[in-house]
JSON list of C-alpha atoms in Angstrom, two decimals:
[
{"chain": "A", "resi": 1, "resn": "UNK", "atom": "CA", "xyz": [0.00, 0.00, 0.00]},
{"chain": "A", "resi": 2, "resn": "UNK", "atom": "CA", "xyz": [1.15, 3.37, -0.48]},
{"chain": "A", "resi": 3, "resn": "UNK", "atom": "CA", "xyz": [1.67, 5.66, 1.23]},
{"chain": "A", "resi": 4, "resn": "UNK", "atom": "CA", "xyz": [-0.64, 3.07, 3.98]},
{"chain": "A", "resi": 5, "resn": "UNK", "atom": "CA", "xyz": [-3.40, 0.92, 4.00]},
{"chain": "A", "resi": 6, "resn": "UNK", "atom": "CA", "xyz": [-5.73, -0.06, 7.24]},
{"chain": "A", "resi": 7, "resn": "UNK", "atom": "CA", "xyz": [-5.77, -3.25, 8.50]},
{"chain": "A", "resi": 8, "resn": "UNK", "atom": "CA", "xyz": [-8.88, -4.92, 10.45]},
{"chain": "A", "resi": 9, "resn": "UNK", "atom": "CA", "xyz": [-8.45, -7.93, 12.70]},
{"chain": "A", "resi": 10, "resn": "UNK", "atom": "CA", "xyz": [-11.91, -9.65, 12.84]},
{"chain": "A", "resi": 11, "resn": "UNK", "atom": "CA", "xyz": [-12.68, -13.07, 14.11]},
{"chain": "A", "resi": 12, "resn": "UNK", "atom": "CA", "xyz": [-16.27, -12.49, 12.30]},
{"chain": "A", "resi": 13, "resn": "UNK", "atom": "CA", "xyz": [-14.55, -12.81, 8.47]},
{"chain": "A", "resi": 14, "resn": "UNK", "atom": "CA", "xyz": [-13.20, -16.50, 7.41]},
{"chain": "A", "resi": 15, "resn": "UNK", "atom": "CA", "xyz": [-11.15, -15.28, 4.56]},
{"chain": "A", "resi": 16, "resn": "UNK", "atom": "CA", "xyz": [-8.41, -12.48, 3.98]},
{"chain": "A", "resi": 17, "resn": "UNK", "atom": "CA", "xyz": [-10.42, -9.33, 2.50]},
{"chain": "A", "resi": 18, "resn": "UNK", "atom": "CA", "xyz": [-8.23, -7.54, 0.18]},
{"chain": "A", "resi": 19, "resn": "UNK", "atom": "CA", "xyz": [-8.58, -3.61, -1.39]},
{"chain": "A", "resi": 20, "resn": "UNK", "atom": "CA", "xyz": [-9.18, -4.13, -5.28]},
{"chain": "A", "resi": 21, "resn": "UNK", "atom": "CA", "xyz": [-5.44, -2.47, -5.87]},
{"chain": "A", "resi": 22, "resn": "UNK", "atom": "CA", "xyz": [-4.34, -6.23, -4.47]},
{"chain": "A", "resi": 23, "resn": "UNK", "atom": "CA", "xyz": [-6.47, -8.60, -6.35]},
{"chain": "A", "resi": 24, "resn": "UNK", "atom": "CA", "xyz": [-3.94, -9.12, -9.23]},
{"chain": "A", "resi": 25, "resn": "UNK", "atom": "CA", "xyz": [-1.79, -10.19, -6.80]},
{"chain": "A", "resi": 26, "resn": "UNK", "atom": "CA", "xyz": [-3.98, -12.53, -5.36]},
{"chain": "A", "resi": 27, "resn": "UNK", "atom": "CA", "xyz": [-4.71, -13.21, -8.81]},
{"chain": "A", "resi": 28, "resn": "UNK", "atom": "CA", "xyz": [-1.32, -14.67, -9.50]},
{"chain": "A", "resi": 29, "resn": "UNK", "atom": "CA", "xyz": [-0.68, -16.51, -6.13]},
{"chain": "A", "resi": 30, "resn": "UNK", "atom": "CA", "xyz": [-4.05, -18.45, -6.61]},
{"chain": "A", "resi": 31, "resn": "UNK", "atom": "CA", "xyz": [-2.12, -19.63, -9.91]},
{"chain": "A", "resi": 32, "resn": "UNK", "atom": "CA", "xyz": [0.28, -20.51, -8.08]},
{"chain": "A", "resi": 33, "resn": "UNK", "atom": "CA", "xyz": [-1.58, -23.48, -6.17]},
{"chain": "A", "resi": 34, "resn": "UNK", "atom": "CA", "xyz": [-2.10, -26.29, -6.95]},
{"chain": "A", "resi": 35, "resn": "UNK", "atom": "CA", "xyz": [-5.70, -27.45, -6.97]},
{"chain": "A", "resi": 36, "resn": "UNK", "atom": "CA", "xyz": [-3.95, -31.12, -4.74]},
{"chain": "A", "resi": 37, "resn": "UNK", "atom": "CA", "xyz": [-2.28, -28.89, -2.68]},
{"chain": "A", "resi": 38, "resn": "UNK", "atom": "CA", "xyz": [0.97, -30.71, -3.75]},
{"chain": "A", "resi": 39, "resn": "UNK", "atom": "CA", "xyz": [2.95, -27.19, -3.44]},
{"chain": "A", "resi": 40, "resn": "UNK", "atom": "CA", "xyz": [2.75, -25.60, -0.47]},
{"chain": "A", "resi": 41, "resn": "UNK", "atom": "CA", "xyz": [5.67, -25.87, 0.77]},
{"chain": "A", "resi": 42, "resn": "UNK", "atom": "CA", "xyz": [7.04, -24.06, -2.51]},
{"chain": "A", "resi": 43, "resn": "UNK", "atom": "CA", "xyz": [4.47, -20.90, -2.16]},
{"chain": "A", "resi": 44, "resn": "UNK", "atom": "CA", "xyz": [5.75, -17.39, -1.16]},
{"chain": "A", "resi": 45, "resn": "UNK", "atom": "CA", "xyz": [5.32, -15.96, 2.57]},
{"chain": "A", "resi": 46, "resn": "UNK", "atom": "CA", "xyz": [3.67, -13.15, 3.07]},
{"chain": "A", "resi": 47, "resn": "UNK", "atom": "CA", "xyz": [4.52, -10.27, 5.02]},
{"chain": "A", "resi": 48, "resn": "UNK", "atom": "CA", "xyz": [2.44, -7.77, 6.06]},
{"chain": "A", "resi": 49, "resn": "UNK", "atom": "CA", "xyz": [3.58, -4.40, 8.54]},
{"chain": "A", "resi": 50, "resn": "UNK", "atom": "CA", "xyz": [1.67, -3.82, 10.87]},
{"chain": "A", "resi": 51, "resn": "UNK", "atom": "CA", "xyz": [2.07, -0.53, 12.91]},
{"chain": "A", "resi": 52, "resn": "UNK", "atom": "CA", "xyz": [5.85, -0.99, 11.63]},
{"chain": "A", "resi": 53, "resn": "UNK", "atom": "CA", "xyz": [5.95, -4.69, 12.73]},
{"chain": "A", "resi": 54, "resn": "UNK", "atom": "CA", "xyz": [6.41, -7.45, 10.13]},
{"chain": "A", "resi": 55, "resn": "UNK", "atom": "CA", "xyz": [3.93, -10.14, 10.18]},
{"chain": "A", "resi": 56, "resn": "UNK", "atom": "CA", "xyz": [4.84, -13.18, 8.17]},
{"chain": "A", "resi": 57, "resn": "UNK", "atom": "CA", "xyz": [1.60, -15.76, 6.91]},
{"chain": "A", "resi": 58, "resn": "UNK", "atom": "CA", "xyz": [2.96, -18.80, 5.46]},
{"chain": "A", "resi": 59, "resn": "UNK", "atom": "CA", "xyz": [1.40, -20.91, 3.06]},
{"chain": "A", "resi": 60, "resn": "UNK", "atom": "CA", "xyz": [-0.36, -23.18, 5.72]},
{"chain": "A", "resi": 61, "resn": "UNK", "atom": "CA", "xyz": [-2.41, -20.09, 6.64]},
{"chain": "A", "resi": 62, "resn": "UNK", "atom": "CA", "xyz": [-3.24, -18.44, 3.55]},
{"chain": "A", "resi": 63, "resn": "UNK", "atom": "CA", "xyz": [-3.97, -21.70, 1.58]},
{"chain": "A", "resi": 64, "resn": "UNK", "atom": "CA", "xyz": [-7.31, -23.26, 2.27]},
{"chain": "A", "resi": 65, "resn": "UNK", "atom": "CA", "xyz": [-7.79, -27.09, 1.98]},
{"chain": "A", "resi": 66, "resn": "UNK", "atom": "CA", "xyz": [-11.12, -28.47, 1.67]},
{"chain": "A", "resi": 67, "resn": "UNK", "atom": "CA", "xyz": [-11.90, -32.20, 1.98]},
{"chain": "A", "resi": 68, "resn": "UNK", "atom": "CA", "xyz": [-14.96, -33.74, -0.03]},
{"chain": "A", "resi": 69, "resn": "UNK", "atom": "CA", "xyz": [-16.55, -37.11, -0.31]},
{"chain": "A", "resi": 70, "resn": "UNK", "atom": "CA", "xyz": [-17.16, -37.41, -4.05]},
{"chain": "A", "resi": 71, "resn": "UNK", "atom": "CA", "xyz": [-19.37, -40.78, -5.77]},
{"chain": "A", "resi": 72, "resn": "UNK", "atom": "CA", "xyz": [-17.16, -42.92, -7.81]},
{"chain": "A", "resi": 73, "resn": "UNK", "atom": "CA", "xyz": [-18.34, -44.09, -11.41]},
{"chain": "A", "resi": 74, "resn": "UNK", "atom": "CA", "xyz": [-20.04, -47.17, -10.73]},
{"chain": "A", "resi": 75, "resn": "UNK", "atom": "CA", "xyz": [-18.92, -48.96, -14.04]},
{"chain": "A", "resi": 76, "resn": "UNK", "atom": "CA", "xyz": [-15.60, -48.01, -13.59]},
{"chain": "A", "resi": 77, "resn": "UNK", "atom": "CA", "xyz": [-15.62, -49.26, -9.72]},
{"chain": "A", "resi": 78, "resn": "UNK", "atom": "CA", "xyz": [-18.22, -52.12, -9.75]},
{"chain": "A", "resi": 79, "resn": "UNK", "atom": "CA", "xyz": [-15.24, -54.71, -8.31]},
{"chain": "A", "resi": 80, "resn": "UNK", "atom": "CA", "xyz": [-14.26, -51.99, -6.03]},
{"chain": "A", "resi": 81, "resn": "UNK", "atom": "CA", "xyz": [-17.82, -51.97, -4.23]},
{"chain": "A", "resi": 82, "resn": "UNK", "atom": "CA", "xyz": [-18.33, -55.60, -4.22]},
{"chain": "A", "resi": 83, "resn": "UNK", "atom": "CA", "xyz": [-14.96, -56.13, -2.76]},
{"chain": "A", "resi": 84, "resn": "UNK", "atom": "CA", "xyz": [-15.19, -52.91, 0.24]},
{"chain": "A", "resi": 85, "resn": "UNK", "atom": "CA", "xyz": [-18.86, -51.97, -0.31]},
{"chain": "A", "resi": 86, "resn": "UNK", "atom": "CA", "xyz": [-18.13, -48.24, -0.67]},
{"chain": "A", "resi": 87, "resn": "UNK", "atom": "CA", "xyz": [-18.42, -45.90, -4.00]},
{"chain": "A", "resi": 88, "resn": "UNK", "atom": "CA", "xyz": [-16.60, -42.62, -3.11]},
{"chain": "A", "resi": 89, "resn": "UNK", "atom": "CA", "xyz": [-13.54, -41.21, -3.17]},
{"chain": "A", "resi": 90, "resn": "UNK", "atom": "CA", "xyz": [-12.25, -38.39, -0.62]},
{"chain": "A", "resi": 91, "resn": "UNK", "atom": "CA", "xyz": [-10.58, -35.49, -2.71]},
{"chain": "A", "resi": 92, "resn": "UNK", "atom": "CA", "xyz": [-9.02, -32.74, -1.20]},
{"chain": "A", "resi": 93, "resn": "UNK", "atom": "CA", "xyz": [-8.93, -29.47, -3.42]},
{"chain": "A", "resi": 94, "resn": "UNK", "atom": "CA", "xyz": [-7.04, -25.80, -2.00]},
{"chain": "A", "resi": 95, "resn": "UNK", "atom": "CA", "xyz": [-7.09, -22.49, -3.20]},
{"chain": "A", "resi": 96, "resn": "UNK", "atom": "CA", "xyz": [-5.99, -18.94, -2.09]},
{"chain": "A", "resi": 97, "resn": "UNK", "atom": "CA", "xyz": [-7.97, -17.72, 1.24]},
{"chain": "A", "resi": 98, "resn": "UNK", "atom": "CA", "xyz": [-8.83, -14.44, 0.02]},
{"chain": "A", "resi": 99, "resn": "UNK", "atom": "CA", "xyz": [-11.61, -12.38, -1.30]},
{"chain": "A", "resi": 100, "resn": "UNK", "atom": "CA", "xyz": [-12.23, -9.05, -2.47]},
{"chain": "A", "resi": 101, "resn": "UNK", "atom": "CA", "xyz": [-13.03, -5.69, -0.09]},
{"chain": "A", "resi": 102, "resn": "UNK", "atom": "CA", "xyz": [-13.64, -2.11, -1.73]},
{"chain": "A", "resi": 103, "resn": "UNK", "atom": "CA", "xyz": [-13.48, -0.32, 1.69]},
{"chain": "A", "resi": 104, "resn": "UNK", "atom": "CA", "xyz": [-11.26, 2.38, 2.38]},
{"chain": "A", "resi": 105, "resn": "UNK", "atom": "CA", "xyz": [-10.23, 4.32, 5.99]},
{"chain": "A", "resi": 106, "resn": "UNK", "atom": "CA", "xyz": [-8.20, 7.39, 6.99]},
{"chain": "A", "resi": 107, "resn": "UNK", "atom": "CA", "xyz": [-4.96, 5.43, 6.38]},
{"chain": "A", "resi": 108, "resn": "UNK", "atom": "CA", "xyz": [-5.79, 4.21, 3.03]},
{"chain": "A", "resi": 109, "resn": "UNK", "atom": "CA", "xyz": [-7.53, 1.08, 1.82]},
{"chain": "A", "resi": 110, "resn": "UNK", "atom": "CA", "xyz": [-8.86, -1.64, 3.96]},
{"chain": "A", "resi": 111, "resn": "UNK", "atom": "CA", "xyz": [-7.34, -5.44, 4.58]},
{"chain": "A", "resi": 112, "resn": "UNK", "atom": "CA", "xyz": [-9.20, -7.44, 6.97]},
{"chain": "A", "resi": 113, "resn": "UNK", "atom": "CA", "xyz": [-6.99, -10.09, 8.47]},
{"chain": "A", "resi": 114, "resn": "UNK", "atom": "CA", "xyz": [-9.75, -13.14, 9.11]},
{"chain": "A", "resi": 115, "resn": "UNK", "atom": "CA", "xyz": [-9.61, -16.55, 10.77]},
{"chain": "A", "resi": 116, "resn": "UNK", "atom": "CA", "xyz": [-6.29, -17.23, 8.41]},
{"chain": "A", "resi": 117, "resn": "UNK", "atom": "CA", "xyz": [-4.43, -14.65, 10.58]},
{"chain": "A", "resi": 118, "resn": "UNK", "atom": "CA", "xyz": [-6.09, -15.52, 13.31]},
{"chain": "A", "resi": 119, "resn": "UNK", "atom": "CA", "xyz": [-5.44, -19.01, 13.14]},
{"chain": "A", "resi": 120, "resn": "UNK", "atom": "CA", "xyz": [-1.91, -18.72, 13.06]},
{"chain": "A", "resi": 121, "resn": "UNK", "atom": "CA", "xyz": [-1.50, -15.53, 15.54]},
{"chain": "A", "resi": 122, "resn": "UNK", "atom": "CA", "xyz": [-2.51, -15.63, 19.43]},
{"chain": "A", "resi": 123, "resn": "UNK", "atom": "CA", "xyz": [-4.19, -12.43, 19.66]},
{"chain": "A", "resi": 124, "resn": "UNK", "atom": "CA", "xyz": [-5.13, -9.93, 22.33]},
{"chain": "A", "resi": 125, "resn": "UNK", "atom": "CA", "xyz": [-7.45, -7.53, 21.80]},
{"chain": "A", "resi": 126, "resn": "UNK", "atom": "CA", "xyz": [-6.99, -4.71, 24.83]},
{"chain": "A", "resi": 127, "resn": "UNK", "atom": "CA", "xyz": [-9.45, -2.55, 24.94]},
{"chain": "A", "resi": 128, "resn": "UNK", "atom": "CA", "xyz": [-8.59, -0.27, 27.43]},
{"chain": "A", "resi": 129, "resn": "UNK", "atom": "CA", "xyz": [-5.07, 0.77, 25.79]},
{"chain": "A", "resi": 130, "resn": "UNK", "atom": "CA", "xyz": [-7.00, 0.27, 22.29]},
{"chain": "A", "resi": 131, "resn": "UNK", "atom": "CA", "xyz": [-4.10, -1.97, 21.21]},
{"chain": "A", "resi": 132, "resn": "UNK", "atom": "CA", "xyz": [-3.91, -5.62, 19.38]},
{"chain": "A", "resi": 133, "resn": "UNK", "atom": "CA", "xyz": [-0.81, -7.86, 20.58]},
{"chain": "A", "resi": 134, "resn": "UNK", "atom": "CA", "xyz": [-0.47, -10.29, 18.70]},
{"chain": "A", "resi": 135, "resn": "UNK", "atom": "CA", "xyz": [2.37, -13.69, 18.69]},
{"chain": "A", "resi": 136, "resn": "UNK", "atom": "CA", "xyz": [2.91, -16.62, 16.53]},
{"chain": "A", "resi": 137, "resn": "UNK", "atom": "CA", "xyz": [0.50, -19.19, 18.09]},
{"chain": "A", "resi": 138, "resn": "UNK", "atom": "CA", "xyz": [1.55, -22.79, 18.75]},
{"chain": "A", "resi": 139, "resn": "UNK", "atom": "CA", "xyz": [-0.06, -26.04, 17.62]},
{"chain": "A", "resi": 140, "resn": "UNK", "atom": "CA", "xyz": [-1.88, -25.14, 20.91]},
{"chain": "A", "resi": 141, "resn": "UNK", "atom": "CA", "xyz": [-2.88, -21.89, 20.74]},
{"chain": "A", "resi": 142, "resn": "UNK", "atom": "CA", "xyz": [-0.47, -20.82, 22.98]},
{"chain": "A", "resi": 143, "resn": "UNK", "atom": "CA", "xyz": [2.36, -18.30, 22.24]},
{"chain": "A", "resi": 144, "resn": "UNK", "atom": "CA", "xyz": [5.34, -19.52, 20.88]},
{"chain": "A", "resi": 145, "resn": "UNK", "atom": "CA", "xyz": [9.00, -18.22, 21.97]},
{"chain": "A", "resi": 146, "resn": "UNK", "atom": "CA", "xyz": [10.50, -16.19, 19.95]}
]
């Protein structure tokens, strides 16, 4: 963003909202994945500043995975179902956790960091100093040490 952008934490938004100035980029990173999800470990970072602080999302955040039960063709898997009685297959497709925000604030376009941020970052939200601290959250939602 230049010269600035705002930035919304919110709990209440499941993807990433991004200004329309960033959608190209999104654009190209959804490209990027691979509908398996075979590549994730070969997609960028991101980093995002945040009041001056970097803020780093790796793929594992940004990337969504979904998981679906799909029917099999029954020709095609007739020997299948006699031999395990089932005629679906789970496929797992990802894709880029973003969508598109035309919102704009006294510093500049809006991003809204969702439950991808959130996620990944143990947040505190203090109210009385109007401040968000926020920490790289553990496989346990706990902070991790940095």
């Amino acid at each position: 963003c230049d010269p600035s952008c705002g930035a919304i934490v919110d709990s209440g938004t499941s993807l990433i909202a991004v200004p329309p100035n960033a959608l190209t980029f999104v654009q190209a990173l959804q490209k990027q994945i691979k509908p398996d999800c075979s590549n994730l470990d070969q997609l960028p970072v991101l980093r995002f500043k945040l009041d001056g602080v970097v803020v780093e999302l790796p793929p594992a955040a940004y990337v969504s995975r979904i998981r679906t039960t799909v029917p099999l063709n029954f020709t095609a898997s007739m020997w299948r179902f006699l031999a395990k009685g089932t005629l679906t297959q789970t496929r797992e497709t990802c894709f880029a956790a973003f969508m598109s925000l035309d919102k704009k604030s006294q510093h500049g376009p809006v991003w809204i960091l969702g439950m991808p941020f959130l996620r990944y970052y143990y947040t505190i939200f203090d109210r009385k100093e109007t401040k968000i601290h926020i920490a790289r959250a553990s496989p346990t939602c706990e902070t991790e040490q940095w």
